[in-house]
Coordinates of N, CA, C and O in Angstrom, one line a residue:
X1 N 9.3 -14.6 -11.2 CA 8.7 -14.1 -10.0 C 9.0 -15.0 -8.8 O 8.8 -16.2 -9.0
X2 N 9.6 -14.5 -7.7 CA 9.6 -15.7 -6.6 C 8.8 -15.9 -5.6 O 8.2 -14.9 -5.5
X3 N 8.6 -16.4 -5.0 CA 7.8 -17.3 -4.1 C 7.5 -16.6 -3.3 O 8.4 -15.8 -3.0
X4 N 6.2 -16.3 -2.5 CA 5.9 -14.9 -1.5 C 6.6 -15.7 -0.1 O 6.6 -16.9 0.3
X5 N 7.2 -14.4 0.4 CA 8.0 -14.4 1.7 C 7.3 -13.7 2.8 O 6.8 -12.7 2.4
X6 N 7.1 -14.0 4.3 CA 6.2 -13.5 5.1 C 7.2 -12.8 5.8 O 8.3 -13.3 5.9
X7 N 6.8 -11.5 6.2 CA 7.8 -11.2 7.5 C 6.9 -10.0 7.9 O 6.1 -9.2 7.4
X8 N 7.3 -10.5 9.4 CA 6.5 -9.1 10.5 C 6.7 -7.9 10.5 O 7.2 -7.4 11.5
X9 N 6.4 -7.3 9.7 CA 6.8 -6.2 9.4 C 6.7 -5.0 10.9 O 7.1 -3.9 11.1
X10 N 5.9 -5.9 11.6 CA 5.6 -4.7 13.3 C 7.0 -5.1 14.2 O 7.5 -4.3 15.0
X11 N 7.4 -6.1 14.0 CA 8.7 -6.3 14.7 C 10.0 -6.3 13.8 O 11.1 -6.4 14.5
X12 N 10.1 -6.1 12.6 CA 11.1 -6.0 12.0 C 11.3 -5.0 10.5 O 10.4 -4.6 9.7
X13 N 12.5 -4.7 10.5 CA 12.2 -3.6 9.0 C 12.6 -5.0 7.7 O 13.6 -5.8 7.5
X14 N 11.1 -4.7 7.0 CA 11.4 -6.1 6.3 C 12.3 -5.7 4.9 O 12.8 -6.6 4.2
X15 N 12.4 -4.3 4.7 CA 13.4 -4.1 3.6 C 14.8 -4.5 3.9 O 15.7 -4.6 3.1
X16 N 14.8 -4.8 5.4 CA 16.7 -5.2 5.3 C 16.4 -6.6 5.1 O 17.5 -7.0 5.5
X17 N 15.8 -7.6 4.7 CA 15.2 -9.1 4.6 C 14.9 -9.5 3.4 O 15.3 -10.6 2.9
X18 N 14.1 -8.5 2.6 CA 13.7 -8.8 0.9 C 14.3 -7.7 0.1 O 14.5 -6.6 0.4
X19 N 14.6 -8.5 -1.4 CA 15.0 -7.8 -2.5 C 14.7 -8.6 -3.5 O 14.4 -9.8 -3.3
X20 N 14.6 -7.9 -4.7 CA 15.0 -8.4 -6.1 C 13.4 -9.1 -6.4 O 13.2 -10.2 -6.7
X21 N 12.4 -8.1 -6.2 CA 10.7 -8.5 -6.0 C 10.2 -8.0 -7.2 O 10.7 -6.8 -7.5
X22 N 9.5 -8.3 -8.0 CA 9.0 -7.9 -8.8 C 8.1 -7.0 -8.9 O 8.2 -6.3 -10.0
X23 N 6.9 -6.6 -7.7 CA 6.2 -5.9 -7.9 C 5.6 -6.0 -6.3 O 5.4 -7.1 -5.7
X24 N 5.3 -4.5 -5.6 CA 4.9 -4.4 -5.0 C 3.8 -3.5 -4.5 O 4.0 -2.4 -5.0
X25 N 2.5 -3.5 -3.7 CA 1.4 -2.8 -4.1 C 1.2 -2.2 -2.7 O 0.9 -3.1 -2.0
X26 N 1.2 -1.5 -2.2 CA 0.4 -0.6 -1.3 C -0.8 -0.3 -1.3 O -1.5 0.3 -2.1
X27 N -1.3 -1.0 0.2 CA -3.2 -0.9 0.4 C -3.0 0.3 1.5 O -3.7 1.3 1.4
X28 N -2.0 0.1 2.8 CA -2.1 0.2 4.0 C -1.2 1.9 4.3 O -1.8 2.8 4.8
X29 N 0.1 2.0 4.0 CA 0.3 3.2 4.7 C 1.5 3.8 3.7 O 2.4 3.1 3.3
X30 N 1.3 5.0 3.3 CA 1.4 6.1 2.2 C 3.1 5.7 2.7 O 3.9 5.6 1.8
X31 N 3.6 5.6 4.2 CA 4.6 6.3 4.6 C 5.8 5.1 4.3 O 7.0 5.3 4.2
X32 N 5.0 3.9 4.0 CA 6.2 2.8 3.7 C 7.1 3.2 1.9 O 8.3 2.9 1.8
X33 N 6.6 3.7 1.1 CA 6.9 3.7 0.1 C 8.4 3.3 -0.4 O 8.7 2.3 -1.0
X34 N 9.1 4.2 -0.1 CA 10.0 4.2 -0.1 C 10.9 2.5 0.3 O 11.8 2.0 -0.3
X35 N 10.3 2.1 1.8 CA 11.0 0.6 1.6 C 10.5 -0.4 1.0 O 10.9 -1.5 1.0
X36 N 9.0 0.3 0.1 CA 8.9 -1.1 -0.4 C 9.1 -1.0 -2.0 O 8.8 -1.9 -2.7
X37 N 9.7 0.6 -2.5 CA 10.2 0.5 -3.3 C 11.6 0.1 -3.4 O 11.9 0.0 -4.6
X38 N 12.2 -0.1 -2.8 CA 13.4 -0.5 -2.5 C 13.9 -2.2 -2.6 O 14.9 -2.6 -3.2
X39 N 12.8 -3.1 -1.6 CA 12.8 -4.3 -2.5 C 12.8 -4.6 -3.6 O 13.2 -5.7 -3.8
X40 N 12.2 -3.8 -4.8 CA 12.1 -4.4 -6.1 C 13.3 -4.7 -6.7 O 14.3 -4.1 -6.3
X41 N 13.5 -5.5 -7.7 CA 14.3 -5.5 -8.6 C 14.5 -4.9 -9.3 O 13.4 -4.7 -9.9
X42 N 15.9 -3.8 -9.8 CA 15.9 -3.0 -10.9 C 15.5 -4.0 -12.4 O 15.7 -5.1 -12.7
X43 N 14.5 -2.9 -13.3 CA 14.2 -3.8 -14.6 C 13.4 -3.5 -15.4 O 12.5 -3.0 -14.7
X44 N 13.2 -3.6 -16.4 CA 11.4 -3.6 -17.2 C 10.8 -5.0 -16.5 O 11.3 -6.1 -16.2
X45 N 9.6 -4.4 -16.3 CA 8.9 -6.0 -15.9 C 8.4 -5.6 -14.1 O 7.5 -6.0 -13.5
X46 N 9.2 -5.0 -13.8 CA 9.3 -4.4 -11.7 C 8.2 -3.3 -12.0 O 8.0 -2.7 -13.0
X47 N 7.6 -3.1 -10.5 CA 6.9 -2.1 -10.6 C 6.4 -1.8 -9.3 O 6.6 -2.7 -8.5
X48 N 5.7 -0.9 -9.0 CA 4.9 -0.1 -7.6 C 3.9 0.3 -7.6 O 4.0 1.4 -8.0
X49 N 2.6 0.0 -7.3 CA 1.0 0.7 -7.4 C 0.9 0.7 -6.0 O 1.4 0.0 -5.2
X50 N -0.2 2.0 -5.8 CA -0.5 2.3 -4.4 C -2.2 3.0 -4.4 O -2.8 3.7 -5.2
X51 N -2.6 2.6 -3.5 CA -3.6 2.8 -3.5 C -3.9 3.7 -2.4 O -5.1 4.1 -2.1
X52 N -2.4 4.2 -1.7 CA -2.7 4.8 -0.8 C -1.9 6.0 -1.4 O -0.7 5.9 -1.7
X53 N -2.6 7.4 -1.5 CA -1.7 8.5 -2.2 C -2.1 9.6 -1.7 O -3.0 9.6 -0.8
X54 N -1.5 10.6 -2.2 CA -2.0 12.0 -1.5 C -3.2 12.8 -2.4 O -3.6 13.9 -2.2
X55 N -3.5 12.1 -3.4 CA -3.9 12.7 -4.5 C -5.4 13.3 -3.4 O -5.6 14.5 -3.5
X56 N -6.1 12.7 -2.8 CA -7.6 13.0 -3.0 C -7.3 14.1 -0.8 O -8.2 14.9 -0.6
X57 N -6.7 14.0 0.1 CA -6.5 14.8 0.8 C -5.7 16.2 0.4 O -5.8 17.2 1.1
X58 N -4.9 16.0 -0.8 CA -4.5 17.5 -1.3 C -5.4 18.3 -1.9 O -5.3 19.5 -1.9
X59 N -6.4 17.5 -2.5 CA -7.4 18.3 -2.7 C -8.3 18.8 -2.1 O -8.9 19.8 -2.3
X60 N -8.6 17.9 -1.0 CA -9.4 18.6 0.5 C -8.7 19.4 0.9 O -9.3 20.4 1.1
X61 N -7.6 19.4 1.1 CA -6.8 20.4 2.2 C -6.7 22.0 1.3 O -7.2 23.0 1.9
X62 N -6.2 22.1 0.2 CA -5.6 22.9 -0.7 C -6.7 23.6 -1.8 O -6.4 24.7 -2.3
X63 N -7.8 22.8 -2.2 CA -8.5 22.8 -3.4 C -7.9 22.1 -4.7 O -6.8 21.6 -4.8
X64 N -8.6 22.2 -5.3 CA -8.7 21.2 -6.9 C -7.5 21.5 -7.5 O -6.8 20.6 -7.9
X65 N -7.0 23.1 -7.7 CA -6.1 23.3 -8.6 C -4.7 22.9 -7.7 O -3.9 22.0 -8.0
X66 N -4.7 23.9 -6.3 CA -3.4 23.6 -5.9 C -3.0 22.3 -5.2 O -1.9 21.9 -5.3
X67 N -4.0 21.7 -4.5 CA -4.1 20.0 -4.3 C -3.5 19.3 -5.2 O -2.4 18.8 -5.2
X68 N -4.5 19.3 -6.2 CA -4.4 18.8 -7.6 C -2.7 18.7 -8.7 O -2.3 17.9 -9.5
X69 N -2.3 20.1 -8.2 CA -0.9 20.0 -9.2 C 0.2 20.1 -8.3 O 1.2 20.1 -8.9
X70 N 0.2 20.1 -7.0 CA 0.8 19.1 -6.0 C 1.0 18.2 -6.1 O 2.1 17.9 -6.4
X71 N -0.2 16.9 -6.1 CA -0.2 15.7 -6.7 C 0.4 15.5 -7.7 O 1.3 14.7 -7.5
X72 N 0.3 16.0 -8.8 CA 0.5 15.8 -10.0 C 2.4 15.6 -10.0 O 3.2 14.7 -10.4
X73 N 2.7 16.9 -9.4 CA 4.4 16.8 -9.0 C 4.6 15.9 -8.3 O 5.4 15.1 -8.8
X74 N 4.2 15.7 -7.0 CA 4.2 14.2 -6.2 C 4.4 13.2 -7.0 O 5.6 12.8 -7.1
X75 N 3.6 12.7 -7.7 CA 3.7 11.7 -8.7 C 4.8 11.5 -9.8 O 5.3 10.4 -10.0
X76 N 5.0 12.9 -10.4 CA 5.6 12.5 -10.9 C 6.7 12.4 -10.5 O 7.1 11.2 -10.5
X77 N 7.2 13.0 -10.1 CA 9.1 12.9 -8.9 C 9.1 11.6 -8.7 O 10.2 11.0 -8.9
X78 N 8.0 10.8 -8.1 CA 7.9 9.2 -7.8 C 8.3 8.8 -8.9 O 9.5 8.4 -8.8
X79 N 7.9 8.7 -10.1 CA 7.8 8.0 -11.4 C 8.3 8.3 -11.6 O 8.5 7.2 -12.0
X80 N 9.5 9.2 -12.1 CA 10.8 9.3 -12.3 C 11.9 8.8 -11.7 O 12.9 8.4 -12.3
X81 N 11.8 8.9 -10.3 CA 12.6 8.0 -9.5 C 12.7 6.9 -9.6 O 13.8 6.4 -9.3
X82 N 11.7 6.2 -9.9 CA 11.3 4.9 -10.4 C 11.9 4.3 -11.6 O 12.3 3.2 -11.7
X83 N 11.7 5.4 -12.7 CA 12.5 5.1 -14.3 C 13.7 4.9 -14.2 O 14.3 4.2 -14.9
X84 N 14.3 5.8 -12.8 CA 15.4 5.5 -13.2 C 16.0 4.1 -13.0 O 17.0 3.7 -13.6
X85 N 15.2 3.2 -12.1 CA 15.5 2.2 -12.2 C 14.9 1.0 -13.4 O 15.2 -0.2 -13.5
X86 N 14.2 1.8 -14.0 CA 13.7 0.9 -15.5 C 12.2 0.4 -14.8 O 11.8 -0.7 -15.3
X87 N 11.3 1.0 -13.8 CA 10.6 0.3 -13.0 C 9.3 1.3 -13.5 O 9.4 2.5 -13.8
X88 N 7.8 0.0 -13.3 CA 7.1 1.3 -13.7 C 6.3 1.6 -12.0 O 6.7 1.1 -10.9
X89 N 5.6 2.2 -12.1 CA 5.1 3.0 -10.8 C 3.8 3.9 -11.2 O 3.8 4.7 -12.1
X90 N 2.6 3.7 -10.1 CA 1.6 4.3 -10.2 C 0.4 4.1 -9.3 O 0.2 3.1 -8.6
X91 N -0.4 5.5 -9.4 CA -1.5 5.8 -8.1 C -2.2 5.1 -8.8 O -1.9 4.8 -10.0
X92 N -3.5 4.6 -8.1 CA -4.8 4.2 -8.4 C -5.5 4.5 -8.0 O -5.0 5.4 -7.3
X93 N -7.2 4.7 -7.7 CA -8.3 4.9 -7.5 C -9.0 3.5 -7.8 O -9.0 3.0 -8.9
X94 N -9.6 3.0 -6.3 CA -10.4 1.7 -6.2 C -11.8 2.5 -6.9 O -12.4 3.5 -6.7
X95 N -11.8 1.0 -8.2 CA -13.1 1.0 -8.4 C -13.2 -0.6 -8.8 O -12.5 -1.3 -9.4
X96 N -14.8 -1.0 -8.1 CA -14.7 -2.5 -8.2 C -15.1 -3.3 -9.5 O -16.1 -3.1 -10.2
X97 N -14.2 -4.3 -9.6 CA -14.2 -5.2 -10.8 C -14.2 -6.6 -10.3 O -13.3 -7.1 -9.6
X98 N -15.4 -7.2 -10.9 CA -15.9 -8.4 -10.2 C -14.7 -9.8 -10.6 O -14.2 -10.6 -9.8
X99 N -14.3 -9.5 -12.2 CA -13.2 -10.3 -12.1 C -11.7 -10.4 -11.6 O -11.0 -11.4 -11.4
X100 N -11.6 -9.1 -11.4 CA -10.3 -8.5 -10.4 C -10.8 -9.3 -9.1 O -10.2 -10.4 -8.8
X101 N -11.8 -8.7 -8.3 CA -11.9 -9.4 -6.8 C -12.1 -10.8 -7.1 O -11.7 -11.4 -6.1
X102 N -12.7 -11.7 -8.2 CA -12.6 -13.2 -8.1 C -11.0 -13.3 -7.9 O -10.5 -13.9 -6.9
X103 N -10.2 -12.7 -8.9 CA -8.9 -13.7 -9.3 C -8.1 -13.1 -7.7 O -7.4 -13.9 -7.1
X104 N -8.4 -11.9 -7.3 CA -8.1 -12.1 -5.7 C -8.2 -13.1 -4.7 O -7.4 -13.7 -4.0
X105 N -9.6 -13.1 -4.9 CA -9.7 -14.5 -3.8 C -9.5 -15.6 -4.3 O -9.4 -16.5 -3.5
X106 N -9.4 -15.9 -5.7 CA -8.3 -17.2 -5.7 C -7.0 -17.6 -5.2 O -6.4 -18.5 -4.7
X107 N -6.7 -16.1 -5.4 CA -5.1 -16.2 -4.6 C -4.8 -16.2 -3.5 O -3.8 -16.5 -2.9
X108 N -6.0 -15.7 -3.0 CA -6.0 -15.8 -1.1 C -6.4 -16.9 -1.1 O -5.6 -17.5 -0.5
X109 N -7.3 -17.8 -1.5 CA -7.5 -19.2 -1.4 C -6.1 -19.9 -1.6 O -5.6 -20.7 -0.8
X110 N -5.5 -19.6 -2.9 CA -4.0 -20.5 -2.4 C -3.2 -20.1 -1.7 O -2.2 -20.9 -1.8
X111 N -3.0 -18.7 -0.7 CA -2.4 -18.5 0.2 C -1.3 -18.1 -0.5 O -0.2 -18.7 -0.3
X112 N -1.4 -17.0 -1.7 CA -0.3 -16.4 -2.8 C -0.7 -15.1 -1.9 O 0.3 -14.9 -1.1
X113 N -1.3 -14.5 -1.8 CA -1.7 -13.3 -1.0 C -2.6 -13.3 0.2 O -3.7 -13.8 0.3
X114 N -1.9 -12.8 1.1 CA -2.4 -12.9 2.5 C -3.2 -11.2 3.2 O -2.9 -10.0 2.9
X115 N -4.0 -11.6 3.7 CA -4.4 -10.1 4.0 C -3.4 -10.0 5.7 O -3.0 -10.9 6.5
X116 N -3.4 -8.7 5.8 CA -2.3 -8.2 7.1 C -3.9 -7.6 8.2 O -4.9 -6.9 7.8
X117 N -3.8 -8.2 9.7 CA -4.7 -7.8 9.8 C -4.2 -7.5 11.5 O -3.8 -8.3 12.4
X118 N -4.4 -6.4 11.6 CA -3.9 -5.4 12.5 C -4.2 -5.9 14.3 O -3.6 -6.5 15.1
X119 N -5.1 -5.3 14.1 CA -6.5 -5.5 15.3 C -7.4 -6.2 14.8 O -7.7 -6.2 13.6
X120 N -8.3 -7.2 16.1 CA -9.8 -7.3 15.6 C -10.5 -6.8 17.3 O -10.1 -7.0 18.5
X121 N -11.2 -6.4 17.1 CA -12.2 -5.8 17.7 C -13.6 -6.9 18.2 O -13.8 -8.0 17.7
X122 N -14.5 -6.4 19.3 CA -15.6 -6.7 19.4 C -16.7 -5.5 18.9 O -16.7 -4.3 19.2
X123 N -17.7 -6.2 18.1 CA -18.7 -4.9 17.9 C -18.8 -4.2 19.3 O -18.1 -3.2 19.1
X124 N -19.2 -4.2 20.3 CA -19.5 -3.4 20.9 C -17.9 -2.6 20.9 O -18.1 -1.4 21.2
X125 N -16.9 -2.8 20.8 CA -16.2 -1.6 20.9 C -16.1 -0.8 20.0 O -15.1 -0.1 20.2
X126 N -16.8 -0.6 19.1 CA -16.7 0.3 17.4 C -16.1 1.4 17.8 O -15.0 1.5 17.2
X127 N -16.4 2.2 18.8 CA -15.5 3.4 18.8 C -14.2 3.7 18.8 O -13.7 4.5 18.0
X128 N -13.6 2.8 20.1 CA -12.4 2.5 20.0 C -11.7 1.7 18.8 O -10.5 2.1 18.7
X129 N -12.2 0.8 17.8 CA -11.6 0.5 16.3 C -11.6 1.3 15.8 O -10.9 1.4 14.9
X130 N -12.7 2.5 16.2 CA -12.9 3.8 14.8 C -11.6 4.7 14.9 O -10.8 5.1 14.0
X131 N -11.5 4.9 16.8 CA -10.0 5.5 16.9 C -9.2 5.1 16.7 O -8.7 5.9 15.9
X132 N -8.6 4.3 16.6 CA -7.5 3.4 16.5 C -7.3 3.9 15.1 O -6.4 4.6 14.8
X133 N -8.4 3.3 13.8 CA -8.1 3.4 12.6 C -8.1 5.0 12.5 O -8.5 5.0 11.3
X134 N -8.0 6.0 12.8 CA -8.1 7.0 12.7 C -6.4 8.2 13.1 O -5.9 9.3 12.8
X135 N -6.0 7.0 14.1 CA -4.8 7.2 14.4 C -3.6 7.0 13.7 O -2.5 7.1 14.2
X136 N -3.7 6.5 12.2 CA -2.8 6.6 10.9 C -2.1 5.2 11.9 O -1.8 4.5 11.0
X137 N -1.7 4.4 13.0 CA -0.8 3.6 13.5 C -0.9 2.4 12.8 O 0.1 2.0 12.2
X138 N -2.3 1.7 12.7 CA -2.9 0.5 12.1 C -1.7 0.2 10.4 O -1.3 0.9 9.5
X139 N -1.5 -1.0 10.6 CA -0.2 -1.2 9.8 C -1.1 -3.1 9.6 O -0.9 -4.1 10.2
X140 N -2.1 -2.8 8.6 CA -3.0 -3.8 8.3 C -4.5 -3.4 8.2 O -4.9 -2.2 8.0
X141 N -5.5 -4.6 8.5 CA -7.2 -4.4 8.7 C -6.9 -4.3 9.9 O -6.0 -4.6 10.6
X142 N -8.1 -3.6 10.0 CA -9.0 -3.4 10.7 C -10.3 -4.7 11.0 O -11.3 -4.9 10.4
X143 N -9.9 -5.2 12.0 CA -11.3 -6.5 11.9 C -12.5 -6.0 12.8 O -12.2 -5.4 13.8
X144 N -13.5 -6.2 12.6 CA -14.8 -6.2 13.4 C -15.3 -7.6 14.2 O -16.2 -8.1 13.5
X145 N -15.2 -8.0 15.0 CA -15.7 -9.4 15.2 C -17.5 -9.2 15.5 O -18.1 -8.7 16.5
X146 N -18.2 -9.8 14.4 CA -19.9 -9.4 14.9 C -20.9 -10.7 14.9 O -21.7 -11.1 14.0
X147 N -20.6 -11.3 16.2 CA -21.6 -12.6 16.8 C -22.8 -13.3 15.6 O -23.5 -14.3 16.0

């Protein structure tokens, strides 16, 4: 595994900059996929999770069945595309695990994982953060600043 590398991703396309990554995870926007599948290294061992997917708006938009087996093709076409490079790949659904979020913030304590943080805001502007985060643009957090 090598050494995490920073790059601004708001001023630059960071897939022309990194390659040959082990694993990469998606919190923030469904639409990067593609380049940040692309940094990994071909391999057993490489891989892609995302937490951002279409699985739970196909089913609002469409209903359960046809939502649902949309997703299901979505996914898989991903995950095959993926095999072919020997890479595994997969959606998630956050649910919280106290030793997952410890060993998190150890790693943000050694500055192995960084949070991306967009905007910060003053409470009294909530509305304008709410738009903003609503405008799909936000490419990070969302911060609240509250006195």
């Amino acid at each position: 595994m090598r050494s995490s590398t920073t790059a601004d991703y708001r001023a630059e396309d960071f897939s022309r900059h990194l390659d040959h990554y082990d694993f990469a995870i998606c919190l923030a926007d469904q639409s990067e996929e593609a380049k940040m599948t692309s940094v990994l290294r071909p391999g057993p061992g490489a891989g892609y999770a995302t937490l951002v997917h279409p699985l739970m708006s196909l089913v609002d938009t469409k209903g359960l069945l046809r939502g649902g087996s949309e997703a299901a093709r979505t996914f898989l076409r991903n995950r095959r595309a993926q095999k072919r490079h020997h890479r595994s790949y997969a959606w998630s659904l956050f649910c919280h695990d106290r030793a997952a979020l410890e060993l998190l913030a150890g790693l943000a304590e050694k500055g192995t994982v960084q949070a991306v943080i967009d905007r910060t805001y003053p409470l009294s502007a909530m509305a304008e953060a709410h738009e903003y985060s609503e405008s799909g643009r936000a490419k990070g957090k969302i911060v609240m600043e509250i006195d």
